Coordinates of C-alpha atoms in Angstrom, one line a residue:
M863 CA 0.3 -0.5 -0.2
T864 CA 1.1 3.3 -0.6
D865 CA 1.8 5.9 2.3
Q866 CA 0.7 8.9 -0.1
A867 CA -2.0 11.0 1.3
S868 CA -4.2 11.1 -2.0
S869 CA -4.1 7.3 -2.4
K870 CA -5.9 7.3 1.1
L871 CA -10.1 7.4 1.8
G872 CA -11.7 10.1 3.5
L873 CA -14.2 11.3 4.9
L874 CA -16.6 11.1 2.0
P875 CA -16.3 8.4 0.3
L876 CA -16.1 6.6 4.0
T877 CA -19.6 7.9 4.8
A878 CA -20.6 6.7 1.8
L879 CA -18.9 3.2 1.8
V880 CA -21.3 3.3 5.3
V881 CA -24.2 4.5 3.5
G882 CA -24.0 2.3 0.5
G883 CA -23.2 -0.8 2.5
I884 CA -26.6 0.1 4.1
V885 CA -29.0 1.2 1.9
G886 CA -29.5 -1.8 -1.1
S887 CA -32.5 -4.0 -1.3
G888 CA -33.3 -4.0 2.1
I889 CA -35.2 -0.8 2.2
F890 CA -36.9 -1.0 -0.6
S891 CA -38.8 -4.2 0.8
L892 CA -38.8 -3.2 4.1
P893 CA -42.5 -1.5 4.2
Q894 CA -44.0 -5.6 3.7
N895 CA -40.6 -7.0 5.5
M896 CA -41.8 -5.4 8.7
A897 CA -45.8 -5.3 7.8
E898 CA -45.3 -9.2 7.6
G899 CA -44.5 -10.1 10.8
A900 CA -45.8 -7.2 13.3
G901 CA -48.9 -4.4 13.7
A902 CA -47.6 -0.6 13.9
G903 CA -46.6 -0.7 17.0
A904 CA -44.6 -3.7 17.4
I905 CA -42.7 -2.5 14.6
L906 CA -42.3 0.9 17.0
I907 CA -40.7 -0.9 19.3
A908 CA -38.7 -2.9 17.3
W909 CA -37.2 0.2 16.5
V910 CA -37.0 1.9 19.4
I911 CA -35.0 -1.4 20.6
T912 CA -32.6 -0.9 17.0
F913 CA -32.4 2.8 17.8
V914 CA -31.0 1.8 21.4
G915 CA -28.9 -1.2 20.2
M916 CA -27.7 0.0 16.9
L917 CA -26.3 3.6 17.8
A918 CA -24.7 1.4 20.6
L919 CA -22.5 -0.7 18.1
A920 CA -22.1 2.1 15.9
K921 CA -20.6 4.4 19.6
V922 CA -18.3 1.0 19.8
F923 CA -17.3 1.3 16.6
Q924 CA -16.5 4.8 17.0
W925 CA -14.7 4.0 20.7
L926 CA -12.7 1.5 19.4
S927 CA -11.3 3.5 16.1
L928 CA -10.3 6.7 18.4
N929 CA -9.0 4.6 21.8
R930 CA -7.6 1.8 20.4
T931 CA -5.2 3.0 17.2
D932 CA -3.2 -0.3 17.3
I933 CA -6.0 -2.1 15.9
G934 CA -6.8 -1.1 11.9
D935 CA -8.6 -3.8 10.7
G936 CA -12.4 -3.6 11.6
V937 CA -14.2 -6.0 13.2
Y938 CA -11.6 -8.5 12.5
G939 CA -9.2 -7.2 14.6
Y940 CA -10.9 -6.7 18.0
A941 CA -12.5 -9.7 17.7
R942 CA -8.9 -11.2 17.2
A943 CA -7.7 -8.6 20.1
G944 CA -10.2 -9.3 22.2
F945 CA -10.9 -13.3 22.0
G946 CA -7.5 -14.6 20.5
D947 CA -7.1 -15.9 16.7
Y948 CA -9.3 -18.1 16.1
L949 CA -12.1 -16.7 17.7
G950 CA -10.7 -13.5 15.4
F951 CA -11.0 -15.5 12.2
S952 CA -14.1 -16.6 12.9
A953 CA -15.6 -12.8 12.5
A954 CA -13.4 -12.3 10.3
W955 CA -14.8 -15.8 7.9
G956 CA -18.6 -15.1 9.2
Y957 CA -18.7 -11.4 8.0
W958 CA -16.8 -12.4 4.7
I959 CA -19.6 -15.1 3.9
S960 CA -21.9 -13.1 5.3
A961 CA -20.7 -10.2 2.3
W962 CA -21.2 -12.6 -0.8
V963 CA -24.1 -14.6 0.2
G964 CA -25.5 -10.6 0.3
S965 CA -24.0 -9.5 -2.6
T966 CA -25.5 -13.0 -4.5
G967 CA -29.6 -11.6 -2.4
Y968 CA -28.5 -8.2 -4.3
L969 CA -28.3 -10.2 -8.2
V970 CA -31.2 -11.9 -7.5
V971 CA -33.5 -8.4 -6.5
I972 CA -31.4 -6.2 -9.7
F973 CA -33.1 -8.8 -11.9
S974 CA -36.4 -9.3 -9.9
A975 CA -37.2 -5.8 -10.6
L976 CA -36.0 -4.8 -13.6
G977 CA -38.4 -8.1 -14.5
A978 CA -41.3 -5.8 -13.8
F979 CA -41.2 -4.3 -16.4
G980 CA -43.2 -5.8 -19.6
A981 CA -40.3 -5.7 -22.0
L982 CA -38.0 -7.9 -19.9
A983 CA -40.6 -10.6 -18.1
F984 CA -38.4 -12.7 -19.2
F985 CA -35.6 -12.0 -15.9
G986 CA -38.8 -13.0 -13.8
D987 CA -38.5 -13.4 -10.3
G988 CA -34.8 -13.4 -10.7
T989 CA -34.6 -17.0 -11.4
T990 CA -34.5 -17.7 -14.6
P991 CA -32.1 -18.9 -17.2
A992 CA -31.5 -15.4 -18.2
A993 CA -31.5 -13.8 -15.3
L994 CA -28.4 -16.2 -14.3
A995 CA -26.9 -15.0 -17.1
G996 CA -27.5 -11.8 -16.8
Q997 CA -26.4 -11.6 -13.3
L998 CA -22.5 -13.1 -14.5
A999 CA -22.5 -10.4 -16.8
V1000 CA -23.1 -7.7 -14.0
L1001 CA -21.1 -9.6 -11.6
G1002 CA -17.9 -9.7 -13.6
L1003 CA -18.2 -5.9 -14.5
M1004 CA -18.2 -5.4 -10.2
H1005 CA -15.0 -7.6 -10.2
Y1006 CA -13.1 -5.9 -13.5
L1007 CA -14.1 -2.6 -11.4
V1008 CA -12.9 -3.6 -8.3
L1009 CA -9.8 -5.4 -9.8
R1010 CA -8.4 -1.9 -10.8
G1011 CA -8.2 -0.3 -7.4
V1012 CA -10.2 0.3 -4.2
K1013 CA -9.6 4.3 -4.5
S1014 CA -11.6 4.5 -7.9
A1015 CA -14.0 1.9 -6.6
A1016 CA -15.0 3.7 -3.9
F1017 CA -14.9 7.1 -6.1
L1018 CA -17.5 5.6 -8.4
N1019 CA -19.1 4.0 -5.0
V1020 CA -19.9 7.6 -3.8
V1021 CA -21.8 9.2 -6.9
V1022 CA -23.4 6.0 -6.8
T1023 CA -24.5 6.5 -3.3
T1024 CA -25.0 10.4 -3.9
A1025 CA -27.8 9.3 -7.0
K1026 CA -29.5 6.9 -5.4
M1027 CA -30.8 8.9 -2.1
V1028 CA -33.2 11.1 -4.9
P1029 CA -35.7 7.9 -5.0
L1030 CA -35.4 7.6 -0.6
V1031 CA -36.1 10.9 -0.3
L1032 CA -38.7 11.5 -2.8
F1033 CA -40.5 8.4 -1.7
I1034 CA -40.5 10.0 2.0
L1035 CA -42.4 13.2 1.0
C1036 CA -44.7 11.8 -1.0
V1037 CA -45.5 9.1 1.0
A1038 CA -45.6 11.9 4.4
M1039 CA -47.9 13.8 2.7
A1040 CA -50.2 10.8 1.4
F1041 CA -50.2 9.4 4.9
R1042 CA -53.4 9.1 6.9
V1043 CA -53.2 8.3 10.9
D1044 CA -56.9 6.3 10.9
T1045 CA -54.7 4.1 8.1
F1046 CA -52.4 3.6 10.3
R1047 CA -54.1 2.9 13.6
I1048 CA -55.6 -0.1 11.6
D1049 CA -54.9 -3.1 13.8
F1050 CA -52.3 -0.8 15.9
W1051 CA -51.3 -4.2 18.1
G1052 CA -51.4 -7.1 15.4
S1053 CA -53.8 -10.2 14.9
A1054 CA -54.3 -12.6 17.4
A1055 CA -52.3 -14.3 14.7
L1056 CA -49.6 -12.5 14.3
G1057 CA -48.7 -14.0 18.3
S1058 CA -47.8 -12.1 21.1
L1059 CA -46.4 -8.7 21.3
T1060 CA -42.9 -10.4 22.2
D1061 CA -43.7 -12.8 18.8
Q1062 CA -44.3 -9.4 17.0
I1063 CA -40.9 -7.8 17.3
K1064 CA -39.0 -10.8 17.3
N1065 CA -40.2 -11.1 14.0
T1066 CA -39.0 -8.0 12.7
M1067 CA -35.3 -8.6 14.4
L1068 CA -33.6 -10.3 10.9
Y1069 CA -34.7 -7.8 8.9
T1070 CA -34.4 -5.0 11.1
V1071 CA -30.5 -6.5 11.2
W1072 CA -30.5 -6.8 7.1
V1073 CA -30.6 -3.3 6.5
F1074 CA -28.5 -2.4 8.8
L1075 CA -25.8 -4.2 8.0
G1076 CA -22.8 -2.3 6.8
I1077 CA -22.8 -0.2 10.0
E1078 CA -19.2 -1.0 10.8
C1079 CA -18.0 -0.7 6.8
A1080 CA -15.5 2.5 7.7
T1081 CA -13.6 0.3 10.5
V1082 CA -13.3 -1.9 7.9
Y1083 CA -10.5 0.4 5.9
A1084 CA -9.1 2.3 8.2
T1085 CA -6.1 1.7 7.2
R1086 CA -6.8 3.0 3.4
A1087 CA -7.9 5.7 5.7
R1088 CA -6.6 9.3 5.3
S1089 CA -7.7 9.5 9.2
L1090 CA -9.2 7.9 11.8
V1091 CA -11.2 10.6 13.0
D1092 CA -12.8 10.5 9.3
V1093 CA -13.8 6.9 10.3
S1094 CA -15.5 7.7 13.7
R1095 CA -16.7 10.2 12.0
A1096 CA -18.1 8.6 9.1
T1097 CA -19.5 6.0 11.4
M1098 CA -21.9 8.3 12.9
L1099 CA -22.9 9.7 10.2
G1100 CA -23.7 7.0 8.2
F1101 CA -25.8 5.2 11.3
T1102 CA -27.8 9.3 11.2
I1103 CA -28.7 9.0 7.7
T1104 CA -29.6 5.8 7.2
M1105 CA -31.6 5.6 10.5
L1106 CA -33.7 8.0 9.1
L1107 CA -34.5 6.5 5.6
L1108 CA -35.2 3.1 7.9
V1109 CA -37.5 4.8 10.1
C1110 CA -39.5 6.7 7.5
V1111 CA -39.8 4.8 4.5
S1112 CA -41.3 1.5 7.4
V1113 CA -43.6 4.2 9.6
L1114 CA -44.8 6.5 7.1
S1115 CA -45.8 3.4 4.8
L1116 CA -48.4 2.0 7.6
G1117 CA -49.7 5.2 6.9
V1118 CA -51.0 4.6 3.3
V1119 CA -51.6 1.0 3.1
P1120 CA -52.9 -0.8 6.2
Q1121 CA -50.8 -3.8 7.7
E1122 CA -52.4 -6.5 6.8
Q1123 CA -52.7 -5.5 3.0
L1124 CA -48.9 -4.4 3.5
A1125 CA -48.2 -8.0 4.4
A1126 CA -49.6 -9.4 1.7
M1127 CA -47.9 -7.0 -0.8
K1128 CA -45.0 -7.9 -3.8
N1129 CA -41.5 -6.5 -2.9
P1130 CA -39.7 -4.7 -3.2
S1131 CA -43.1 -3.5 -1.6
M1132 CA -42.2 0.4 -1.4
A1133 CA -42.7 -0.1 -5.5
G1134 CA -46.7 -0.5 -3.9
V1135 CA -46.5 1.8 -1.5
M1136 CA -45.8 4.7 -3.8
A1137 CA -48.2 3.6 -6.4
A1138 CA -50.9 3.7 -3.7
A1139 CA -49.6 7.3 -2.9
V1140 CA -49.4 8.8 -6.3
G1141 CA -49.9 6.4 -8.7
P1142 CA -48.9 3.5 -11.2
W1143 CA -45.5 5.8 -12.6
G1144 CA -44.3 6.0 -9.0
G1145 CA -44.1 2.0 -8.8
A1146 CA -42.0 2.3 -11.7
L1147 CA -39.8 5.2 -10.9
M1148 CA -39.2 3.1 -6.9
N1149 CA -38.2 -0.1 -9.1
L1150 CA -35.4 2.0 -10.8
G1151 CA -34.5 3.6 -7.8
L1152 CA -34.4 -0.3 -6.6
I1153 CA -32.0 -1.1 -9.5
V1154 CA -29.4 2.2 -9.2
S1155 CA -29.3 1.3 -4.7
V1156 CA -28.5 -2.3 -4.9
G1157 CA -26.2 -1.8 -7.6
G1158 CA -24.1 0.4 -5.7
A1159 CA -24.3 -1.7 -2.3
L1160 CA -22.9 -4.7 -4.7
L1161 CA -20.1 -2.5 -5.3
A1162 CA -20.4 -1.7 -1.4
W1163 CA -19.8 -5.2 -0.6
T1164 CA -18.0 -6.7 -3.3
M1165 CA -15.0 -4.4 -1.8
L1166 CA -15.6 -5.2 2.0
A1167 CA -15.7 -8.9 1.4
A1168 CA -13.1 -9.1 0.0
E1169 CA -11.1 -7.0 1.9
M1170 CA -12.0 -8.8 5.0
L1171 CA -10.5 -11.9 4.0
Y1172 CA -7.8 -10.0 2.6
L1173 CA -7.2 -8.0 6.4
A1174 CA -7.8 -12.0 7.8
G1175 CA -4.6 -13.3 5.1
R1176 CA -1.9 -10.1 5.5
G1177 CA 1.0 -10.4 7.3
N1178 CA 3.6 -12.6 9.8
S1179 CA 0.4 -12.6 11.7
H1180 CA -1.8 -14.0 9.5
T1181 CA -4.7 -15.8 10.2
A1182 CA -6.1 -16.9 6.6
P1183 CA -4.0 -18.9 3.9
A1184 CA -1.5 -16.1 3.4
V1185 CA -2.4 -16.3 -0.5
F1186 CA -5.7 -14.0 0.0
G1187 CA -3.9 -11.2 1.8
R1188 CA -1.8 -10.1 -1.4
L1189 CA -2.3 -6.9 -2.9
N1190 CA -2.3 -6.8 -7.3
A1191 CA -0.6 -3.4 -8.5
A1192 CA -3.4 -1.7 -8.1
E1193 CA -3.9 -2.0 -4.4
A1194 CA -6.9 -5.0 -4.6
P1195 CA -7.2 -8.2 -2.8
A1196 CA -7.0 -10.0 -5.8
S1197 CA -6.9 -13.2 -4.4
S1198 CA -9.5 -12.6 -2.3
L1199 CA -11.9 -11.5 -4.7
W1200 CA -11.5 -14.4 -6.7
L1201 CA -12.7 -16.5 -4.0
T1202 CA -15.1 -14.7 -3.2
N1203 CA -17.0 -14.5 -6.7
S1204 CA -16.2 -17.4 -7.7
L1205 CA -18.3 -18.4 -4.5
V1206 CA -21.2 -15.7 -5.8
A1207 CA -21.3 -17.8 -9.2
V1208 CA -21.8 -20.9 -7.9
L1209 CA -24.5 -19.3 -5.1
L1210 CA -26.5 -17.8 -8.3
V1211 CA -26.3 -21.0 -10.4
I1212 CA -27.7 -23.1 -7.2
N1213 CA -30.1 -21.0 -6.5
C1214 CA -31.3 -20.4 -10.2
I1215 CA -31.8 -24.1 -10.2
N1216 CA -33.5 -24.4 -6.9
N1217 CA -35.3 -21.5 -7.4
A1218 CA -34.7 -20.3 -3.7
G1219 CA -35.7 -17.0 -2.4
Y1220 CA -34.9 -13.2 -1.8
N1221 CA -35.7 -13.7 1.7
L1222 CA -33.9 -16.3 2.5
L1223 CA -30.3 -15.6 1.2
I1224 CA -30.8 -12.0 3.6
Q1225 CA -31.7 -13.8 6.6
L1226 CA -29.0 -15.8 6.0
A1227 CA -27.2 -12.6 5.6
S1228 CA -27.7 -11.4 8.5
S1229 CA -27.4 -14.6 10.8
L1230 CA -23.9 -14.7 9.5
C1231 CA -22.5 -11.2 10.9
L1232 CA -24.8 -11.6 14.3
I1233 CA -21.4 -14.0 15.6
P1234 CA -18.9 -10.3 15.0
Y1235 CA -20.7 -8.2 15.9
F1236 CA -21.1 -10.0 19.2
L1237 CA -17.9 -10.5 19.5
C1238 CA -17.3 -6.7 18.7
A1239 CA -19.4 -5.4 21.1
A1240 CA -18.6 -7.7 23.9
F1241 CA -14.3 -6.9 23.5
G1242 CA -15.4 -2.9 23.6
L1243 CA -16.7 -4.1 27.4
K1244 CA -13.7 -5.7 27.4
T1245 CA -11.9 -2.9 26.9
A1246 CA -13.4 -0.5 29.4
T1247 CA -13.5 -2.6 32.0
R1248 CA -10.1 -3.3 32.0
P1249 CA -7.9 -1.8 34.9
G1250 CA -7.3 1.6 34.1
T1251 CA -9.5 2.6 31.4
Q1252 CA -11.2 6.0 31.6
A1253 CA -13.9 5.2 29.9
G1254 CA -16.9 5.6 32.2
A1255 CA -20.0 6.7 29.6
F1256 CA -18.1 4.1 27.2
L1257 CA -19.0 1.1 29.8
V1258 CA -22.8 1.6 29.7
T1259 CA -22.7 2.3 25.8
S1260 CA -20.7 -1.4 25.1
A1261 CA -23.0 -3.2 27.9
V1262 CA -26.0 -2.5 26.3
A1263 CA -23.9 -2.8 23.1
T1264 CA -23.6 -6.3 24.5
L1265 CA -26.9 -7.3 25.3
Y1266 CA -28.6 -5.8 22.1
G1267 CA -25.9 -8.6 20.0
A1268 CA -27.2 -11.5 22.4
W1269 CA -30.6 -10.7 22.4
L1270 CA -30.6 -10.5 18.3
I1271 CA -28.9 -14.3 18.1
Y1272 CA -32.0 -15.1 20.1
A1273 CA -34.4 -13.3 18.0
G1274 CA -32.9 -14.7 14.5
G1275 CA -34.1 -18.5 15.8
L1276 CA -32.5 -21.5 15.9
S1277 CA -32.8 -22.2 12.5
F1278 CA -30.3 -20.1 11.1
L1279 CA -27.9 -20.7 13.9
L1280 CA -27.7 -23.7 12.4
M1281 CA -28.0 -22.9 8.9
S1282 CA -24.3 -20.5 9.4
M1283 CA -23.1 -23.5 11.2
I1284 CA -23.0 -25.0 8.0
L1285 CA -21.1 -22.6 6.6
Y1286 CA -18.9 -20.9 9.9
A1287 CA -17.5 -25.1 9.5
P1288 CA -15.2 -24.6 7.0
G1289 CA -13.2 -22.1 7.5
I1290 CA -11.5 -24.4 10.1
A1291 CA -9.6 -25.9 7.7
F1292 CA -8.7 -22.7 6.0
F1293 CA -7.6 -21.7 10.0
V1294 CA -5.2 -24.7 10.4
Y1295 CA -3.3 -24.4 6.6
A1296 CA -2.9 -20.8 7.9
R1297 CA -1.4 -21.9 11.4
R1298 CA 0.5 -24.6 9.5
E1299 CA 1.6 -22.1 7.3
R1300 CA 3.3 -20.1 10.3
G1301 CA 4.7 -23.1 12.0
L1302 CA 2.1 -23.2 14.7
P1303 CA -0.2 -25.8 16.4
A1304 CA -3.9 -25.6 14.7
F1305 CA -5.3 -24.7 18.5
V1306 CA -3.7 -22.6 21.5
T1307 CA -5.9 -23.0 24.1
G1308 CA -8.9 -25.1 25.4
V1309 CA -11.2 -22.7 24.8
E1310 CA -10.4 -22.5 20.9
K1311 CA -10.9 -25.9 20.5
G1312 CA -14.8 -26.0 22.4
F1313 CA -15.9 -23.2 19.7
A1314 CA -14.0 -25.4 17.6
G1315 CA -16.2 -28.6 18.5
L1316 CA -19.2 -27.0 18.9
I1317 CA -19.5 -25.7 15.0
V1318 CA -18.9 -28.3 13.8
T1319 CA -21.0 -30.4 16.4
L1320 CA -24.0 -27.8 15.5
A1321 CA -22.7 -27.7 11.6
L1322 CA -23.7 -32.0 11.6
V1323 CA -26.8 -31.7 13.4
A1324 CA -28.3 -28.9 10.8
L1325 CA -26.9 -30.9 8.5
Y1326 CA -29.0 -33.6 9.6
M1327 CA -32.1 -31.9 10.3
I1328 CA -32.0 -31.2 6.4
A1329 CA -31.7 -34.4 5.7
S1330 CA -34.5 -35.8 7.6
G1331 CA -36.8 -32.7 7.0
Q1332 CA -36.9 -31.1 9.9
L1333 CA -35.0 -28.0 9.1
A1334 CA -35.8 -26.1 5.7
L1335 CA -34.0 -24.3 3.5

């Protein structure tokens, strides 16, 4: 990497990475996703919980970026510093898989949105052979852009992120004018079919995590940033912008379309809500907005996925095979990028053959990121309780973030936790290989052996349950 200031990322591109990473396809399906499992009252409570939890998590990332300047690898670096090589690697591995599974979902939803236009109906719901061909072509383009260098890709991401704000702001303005209190109050606390208030809140959790994935994006690029202060500011600025957008889109929609109708609406549901507010032209505009938005998010997450595996593989103390820790002449993590996008291509083919749903991909991607988030929050708490640390307010913040991380794992449900273990388990082979490259034993402590054994056991249980029909993909 060059030391020249001109090659570093400043506040604007870092903020764009946060906003671009968070605001993708999720916001366009958010009205239906939230209404499907909860009434307006439960949705409001869920957003309060999400605001407190995600604000605490964002504050943890902000504080660590400023006060642990010795750690420059974001999620991976924090988990490793707090809990050792294996759990640090596991955080990087889970985050990496989450990123490329999410990218697959983005490609599917782009072509599903294109299929909504009459002339492009052959793309269907994003799982047709024509859609697969288009998805692979777009994936190749993203691959090429990132191979040219992170700096140029980040600049393009700024342009795309700015462009996708336009339809989102227009949606909020139009829906706010069409908002009706009487509509919003219909079945405010949800019907009996939705379950208890607690169940309704739990039903929203994986979706609120999905739409907030990316809050840590700036910290992932800390070593490429012009200043750690920029990393801190970008994290909080990105959180504030996206929180306002997400809450407005979710809550205001319930004042235009009743909860029961909204729950049954086809995704991307923002198009249906906009059509109800201003007419058919609004729905078409939202579909175009989704394509631009998801294209930008896809670029951001393609960069993030490759960067995360690169961070784990670089340096003499790498925890992933060293081949992934190399940069090409344009300072892009080429080996990491090739593996990442090859796996996206394979998953796209599987998705096309099985006609799998977009919701499954995003829920799985969300579940995979829960453990890395929890480990980062727990590291913040561990740091705050260390003797001599003058961080009273941060102690409370990190405790809240840790409790929120634990709540997310619980609320996400056993099914997705078990399925995520199937994807965590192969990482053990990568970790062991990297340890052998360094001439070290696979695991140093009994805790590391215990966690590895638990992951393998849960993965085998999940495979058995899938084979016996007890767990559905």
